[in-house]
Structures are given as C-alpha cells and as structure tokens.
C-alpha cells in the first residue's frame, strides 16, 4: 500500500487518491487504533508510527525474501535510522558516562528567528543538569552528538511552548530553511 501512495501523487483521479489514502490509513490503524478516528491527530506521531510499523515487518519480509532467493533491506533502517551519543561529564571530577540510542527523527525546539541549522546546533550544545556523582559532585554537563548519520534526517519542530504562567501556547513564527544542512558525526568529520 505504501508504494501505491507514492505512485498516487501524480494521479488526477481524486476518488482513487482518496480510496488509496483511506486504505493506507486503515492498514496503519489496524495496528495503531489511536489513529482510527476522524479527529485531527499529530502528523509527526503518525509518521513515527508508520516508520515503526515498517521496521517491525522487516524480520518477516527478510525471511520471505530469503525463501524466494532474494534480499530485503528495511528502508527505514537503511535510510533513516541513526545513532545519537549522549555524554554526561561530572563538573567536579570530569568522569564521563557514554550512552548511545537509535533514532529515526529529532525533535527540536522552535526558536523564533533561528534557522534549522541553528536550532540543531542548540540541541547539540552542552546543557547543565543535576546529577550526583560518586566523587560528591552535584552537577554534570550533558552533550549529544551524532554517532552515525542517516541519509535522510527527519526533523520535527516542537511548535508549542509553556508561557511564564505555565499555559501551553503555539509558536507561529516563521522558520528559516537552508538548501543544505551540514552536520558531522563522530565517525566522519563533515557529512552531508
């Protein structure tokens, strides 16, 4: 069904497009009933659900492909999956703790007047946090870095923030986009 959705982009038959989109949504909601209603849902959550479902089908598709004498590579794993490394450093003794996690997307705070690249740089900056170290230190710095890079980086901008009175408000500021986004990973100095 997903391939049919891609192919329907150029269709002029709106009834066929509607049918294909409803069929696709039905397939997704069979495994994720939270999207089964006709209420407005979060597009980012829907996308992440679809990517997760594609990954969950990969082992069975690999078995089937092997049985047919061919190979199957999960497109999410091949093109979108990447690893982020989190480094926590004690401010008193310098002791470090490293942890890696797999992601298919990054959620960045929308900062008015900043470009995507600036928001990503802000995300990767070290932040101070309370953490009790064995040395007796109470604060640490935490920094994220790309351990690997995907071919396609999905960036989700968080367009909601809390006001000083702790009310949730939507951020409607424009976002500056660049044609290219240059990021680096620990494996290679400058990758595109």
mmCIF file of C-alpha atoms in Angstrom:
data_model
loop_
_atom_site.group_PDB
_atom_site.id
_atom_site.type_symbol
_atom_site.label_atom_id
_atom_site.label_comp_id
_atom_site.label_asym_id
_atom_site.label_seq_id
_atom_site.Cartn_x
_atom_site.Cartn_y
_atom_site.Cartn_z
ATOM 1 C CA UNK A 1 0.000 0.000 0.000
ATOM 2 C CA UNK A 2 2.825 2.420 0.767
ATOM 3 C CA UNK A 3 4.188 2.147 -2.788
ATOM 4 C CA UNK A 4 0.691 2.856 -4.140
ATOM 5 C CA UNK A 5 0.531 6.006 -2.011
ATOM 6 C CA UNK A 6 3.797 7.211 -3.561
ATOM 7 C CA UNK A 7 2.511 6.448 -7.040
ATOM 8 C CA UNK A 8 -0.811 8.247 -6.466
ATOM 9 C CA UNK A 9 0.994 11.584 -6.098
ATOM 10 C CA UNK A 10 0.715 12.160 -9.844
ATOM 11 C CA UNK A 11 -2.846 10.825 -10.219
ATOM 12 C CA UNK A 12 -5.531 13.272 -11.267
ATOM 13 C CA UNK A 13 -8.391 10.972 -10.152
ATOM 14 C CA UNK A 14 -9.277 12.390 -6.722
ATOM 15 C CA UNK A 15 -11.586 9.466 -5.898
ATOM 16 C CA UNK A 16 -8.743 6.993 -6.465
ATOM 17 C CA UNK A 17 -6.407 9.108 -4.311
ATOM 18 C CA UNK A 18 -8.997 9.211 -1.532
ATOM 19 C CA UNK A 19 -9.528 5.441 -1.748
ATOM 20 C CA UNK A 20 -5.777 4.723 -1.592
ATOM 21 C CA UNK A 21 -5.213 7.095 1.332
ATOM 22 C CA UNK A 22 -8.142 5.647 3.296
ATOM 23 C CA UNK A 23 -6.887 2.095 2.599
ATOM 24 C CA UNK A 24 -3.427 3.032 3.828
ATOM 25 C CA UNK A 25 -4.797 4.685 6.963
ATOM 26 C CA UNK A 26 -6.891 1.577 7.659
ATOM 27 C CA UNK A 27 -3.780 -0.628 7.470
ATOM 28 C CA UNK A 28 -1.927 1.642 9.889
ATOM 29 C CA UNK A 29 -4.841 1.908 12.324
ATOM 30 C CA UNK A 30 -5.282 -1.870 12.446
ATOM 31 C CA UNK A 31 -2.036 -1.874 14.479
ATOM 32 C CA UNK A 32 -2.374 1.641 15.942
ATOM 33 C CA UNK A 33 -6.049 2.194 16.854
ATOM 34 C CA UNK A 34 -5.301 5.625 18.340
ATOM 35 C CA UNK A 35 -5.384 6.936 14.737
ATOM 36 C CA UNK A 36 -8.669 5.222 13.784
ATOM 37 C CA UNK A 37 -10.977 8.175 14.464
ATOM 38 C CA UNK A 38 -11.646 11.045 12.116
ATOM 39 C CA UNK A 39 -10.348 13.508 14.697
ATOM 40 C CA UNK A 40 -7.267 15.564 13.998
ATOM 41 C CA UNK A 41 -4.112 13.686 15.012
ATOM 42 C CA UNK A 42 -0.493 14.714 15.219
ATOM 43 C CA UNK A 43 1.183 14.156 11.812
ATOM 44 C CA UNK A 44 4.598 13.574 13.398
ATOM 45 C CA UNK A 45 3.228 10.855 15.693
ATOM 46 C CA UNK A 46 1.506 9.225 12.699
ATOM 47 C CA UNK A 47 4.750 9.265 10.681
ATOM 48 C CA UNK A 48 6.751 7.763 13.548
ATOM 49 C CA UNK A 49 4.072 5.070 13.946
ATOM 50 C CA UNK A 50 4.285 4.212 10.226
ATOM 51 C CA UNK A 51 8.105 4.045 10.364
ATOM 52 C CA UNK A 52 7.937 1.843 13.444
ATOM 53 C CA UNK A 53 5.458 -0.496 11.728
ATOM 54 C CA UNK A 54 7.710 -0.757 8.661
ATOM 55 C CA UNK A 55 10.613 -1.726 10.929
ATOM 56 C CA UNK A 56 8.500 -4.302 12.774
ATOM 57 C CA UNK A 57 7.678 -6.069 9.485
ATOM 58 C CA UNK A 58 11.365 -6.282 8.464
ATOM 59 C CA UNK A 59 12.202 -9.695 10.029
ATOM 60 C CA UNK A 60 9.247 -11.397 8.321
ATOM 61 C CA UNK A 61 9.996 -9.685 4.998
ATOM 62 C CA UNK A 62 13.656 -10.762 5.269
ATOM 63 C CA UNK A 63 12.556 -14.372 5.834
ATOM 64 C CA UNK A 64 10.177 -14.234 2.886
ATOM 65 C CA UNK A 65 12.822 -12.671 0.652
ATOM 66 C CA UNK A 66 15.348 -15.319 1.677
ATOM 67 C CA UNK A 67 12.825 -18.057 0.891
ATOM 68 C CA UNK A 68 12.385 -16.507 -2.578
ATOM 69 C CA UNK A 69 16.160 -16.354 -3.068
ATOM 70 C CA UNK A 70 16.500 -12.579 -2.776
ATOM 71 C CA UNK A 71 17.315 -9.972 -0.123
ATOM 72 C CA UNK A 72 15.214 -7.426 1.711
ATOM 73 C CA UNK A 73 16.632 -4.374 3.443
ATOM 74 C CA UNK A 74 14.322 -2.334 5.636
ATOM 75 C CA UNK A 75 14.156 1.153 4.066
ATOM 76 C CA UNK A 76 13.785 2.804 7.472
ATOM 77 C CA UNK A 77 16.945 1.141 8.748
ATOM 78 C CA UNK A 78 18.849 1.820 5.532
ATOM 79 C CA UNK A 79 17.886 5.468 5.001
ATOM 80 C CA UNK A 80 16.560 6.979 8.232
ATOM 81 C CA UNK A 81 17.963 5.181 11.271
ATOM 82 C CA UNK A 82 20.877 6.828 13.069
ATOM 83 C CA UNK A 83 22.540 6.691 16.468
ATOM 84 C CA UNK A 84 22.988 9.587 18.878
ATOM 85 C CA UNK A 85 25.607 9.520 21.589
ATOM 86 C CA UNK A 86 24.901 11.158 24.921
ATOM 87 C CA UNK A 87 27.939 12.120 27.031
ATOM 88 C CA UNK A 88 27.470 13.125 30.656
ATOM 89 C CA UNK A 89 30.519 14.721 32.311
ATOM 90 C CA UNK A 90 30.812 15.456 36.028
ATOM 91 C CA UNK A 91 31.719 19.127 36.555
ATOM 92 C CA UNK A 92 33.782 18.252 39.647
ATOM 93 C CA UNK A 93 35.923 15.239 38.675
ATOM 94 C CA UNK A 94 35.461 15.034 34.899
ATOM 95 C CA UNK A 95 34.183 11.429 34.999
ATOM 96 C CA UNK A 96 32.213 10.625 31.831
ATOM 97 C CA UNK A 97 29.335 8.322 31.050
ATOM 98 C CA UNK A 98 28.505 7.475 27.404
ATOM 99 C CA UNK A 99 25.247 6.082 26.059
ATOM 100 C CA UNK A 100 24.015 5.533 22.501
ATOM 101 C CA UNK A 101 20.411 5.361 21.305
ATOM 102 C CA UNK A 102 18.835 4.731 17.906
ATOM 103 C CA UNK A 103 16.544 7.347 16.366
ATOM 104 C CA UNK A 104 14.572 7.871 13.166
ATOM 105 C CA UNK A 105 13.991 11.595 13.828
ATOM 106 C CA UNK A 106 14.956 14.505 16.040
ATOM 107 C CA UNK A 107 12.532 16.830 17.817
ATOM 108 C CA UNK A 108 13.912 20.351 18.102
ATOM 109 C CA UNK A 109 12.549 23.335 19.992
ATOM 110 C CA UNK A 110 11.387 26.007 17.568
ATOM 111 C CA UNK A 111 13.350 29.146 18.403
ATOM 112 C CA UNK A 112 11.948 32.318 16.794
ATOM 113 C CA UNK A 113 14.357 33.860 14.297
ATOM 114 C CA UNK A 114 16.671 30.851 14.151
ATOM 115 C CA UNK A 115 17.332 28.597 11.188
ATOM 116 C CA UNK A 116 17.040 24.806 11.302
ATOM 117 C CA UNK A 117 20.850 24.598 11.442
ATOM 118 C CA UNK A 118 20.964 26.978 14.431
ATOM 119 C CA UNK A 119 18.234 25.003 16.235
ATOM 120 C CA UNK A 120 20.179 21.792 15.606
ATOM 121 C CA UNK A 121 23.381 23.406 16.924
ATOM 122 C CA UNK A 122 21.439 24.495 20.032
ATOM 123 C CA UNK A 123 20.202 20.893 20.505
ATOM 124 C CA UNK A 124 23.790 19.618 20.318
ATOM 125 C CA UNK A 125 25.144 22.181 22.837
ATOM 126 C CA UNK A 126 26.075 21.023 26.316
ATOM 127 C CA UNK A 127 23.437 21.594 28.996
ATOM 128 C CA UNK A 128 23.946 21.541 32.731
ATOM 129 C CA UNK A 129 21.959 19.096 34.844
ATOM 130 C CA UNK A 130 21.774 17.918 38.424
ATOM 131 C CA UNK A 131 23.458 14.560 38.825
ATOM 132 C CA UNK A 132 25.070 13.098 41.949
ATOM 133 C CA UNK A 133 28.497 11.693 41.082
ATOM 134 C CA UNK A 134 30.459 9.232 43.236
ATOM 135 C CA UNK A 135 33.054 11.989 43.810
ATOM 136 C CA UNK A 136 30.422 14.108 45.559
ATOM 137 C CA UNK A 137 29.819 16.444 42.625
ATOM 138 C CA UNK A 138 26.218 17.522 42.163
ATOM 139 C CA UNK A 139 26.224 18.907 38.585
ATOM 140 C CA UNK A 140 27.162 17.463 35.238
ATOM 141 C CA UNK A 141 27.172 18.599 31.665
ATOM 142 C CA UNK A 142 25.280 16.582 29.067
ATOM 143 C CA UNK A 143 26.008 16.789 25.367
ATOM 144 C CA UNK A 144 24.537 14.984 22.370
ATOM 145 C CA UNK A 145 26.415 14.138 19.175
ATOM 146 C CA UNK A 146 25.624 12.115 16.087
ATOM 147 C CA UNK A 147 27.362 8.733 16.326
ATOM 148 C CA UNK A 148 26.110 7.900 12.813
ATOM 149 C CA UNK A 149 24.212 9.891 10.219
ATOM 150 C CA UNK A 150 21.137 8.892 8.216
ATOM 151 C CA UNK A 151 20.763 9.511 4.510
ATOM 152 C CA UNK A 152 17.520 11.353 5.287
ATOM 153 C CA UNK A 153 17.211 13.256 8.547
ATOM 154 C CA UNK A 154 13.666 13.861 9.742
ATOM 155 C CA UNK A 155 13.446 16.958 11.920
ATOM 156 C CA UNK A 156 10.315 17.652 13.924
ATOM 157 C CA UNK A 157 9.916 21.209 15.195
ATOM 158 C CA UNK A 158 8.144 21.495 18.519
ATOM 159 C CA UNK A 159 5.774 24.388 17.877
ATOM 160 C CA UNK A 160 4.352 24.517 21.397
ATOM 161 C CA UNK A 161 5.926 26.065 24.476
ATOM 162 C CA UNK A 162 4.953 26.919 28.012
ATOM 163 C CA UNK A 163 4.349 30.535 28.955
ATOM 164 C CA UNK A 164 5.622 32.038 32.214
ATOM 165 C CA UNK A 165 2.211 31.151 33.731
ATOM 166 C CA UNK A 166 2.635 27.519 32.545
ATOM 167 C CA UNK A 167 -0.013 27.710 29.825
ATOM 168 C CA UNK A 168 0.649 25.947 26.545
ATOM 169 C CA UNK A 169 0.860 28.232 23.508
ATOM 170 C CA UNK A 170 1.525 27.571 19.837
ATOM 171 C CA UNK A 171 4.589 29.175 18.256
ATOM 172 C CA UNK A 172 3.659 30.613 14.859
ATOM 173 C CA UNK A 173 6.994 32.199 13.993
ATOM 174 C CA UNK A 174 8.430 31.511 10.527
ATOM 175 C CA UNK A 175 11.372 29.127 10.185
ATOM 176 C CA UNK A 176 14.435 29.797 8.028
ATOM 177 C CA UNK A 177 15.309 26.783 5.885
ATOM 178 C CA UNK A 178 18.615 26.182 4.155
ATOM 179 C CA UNK A 179 19.076 24.235 0.949
ATOM 180 C CA UNK A 180 21.740 22.121 2.658
ATOM 181 C CA UNK A 181 22.234 21.139 6.265
ATOM 182 C CA UNK A 182 25.801 20.310 7.222
ATOM 183 C CA UNK A 183 26.214 18.066 10.260
ATOM 184 C CA UNK A 184 29.040 15.874 11.421
ATOM 185 C CA UNK A 185 29.199 12.570 13.214
ATOM 186 C CA UNK A 186 31.854 11.049 15.409
ATOM 187 C CA UNK A 187 32.636 8.647 12.526
ATOM 188 C CA UNK A 188 33.381 11.276 9.906
ATOM 189 C CA UNK A 189 34.256 14.934 10.244
ATOM 190 C CA UNK A 190 31.824 16.506 7.732
ATOM 191 C CA UNK A 191 28.995 14.597 6.160
ATOM 192 C CA UNK A 192 26.024 15.938 4.217
#
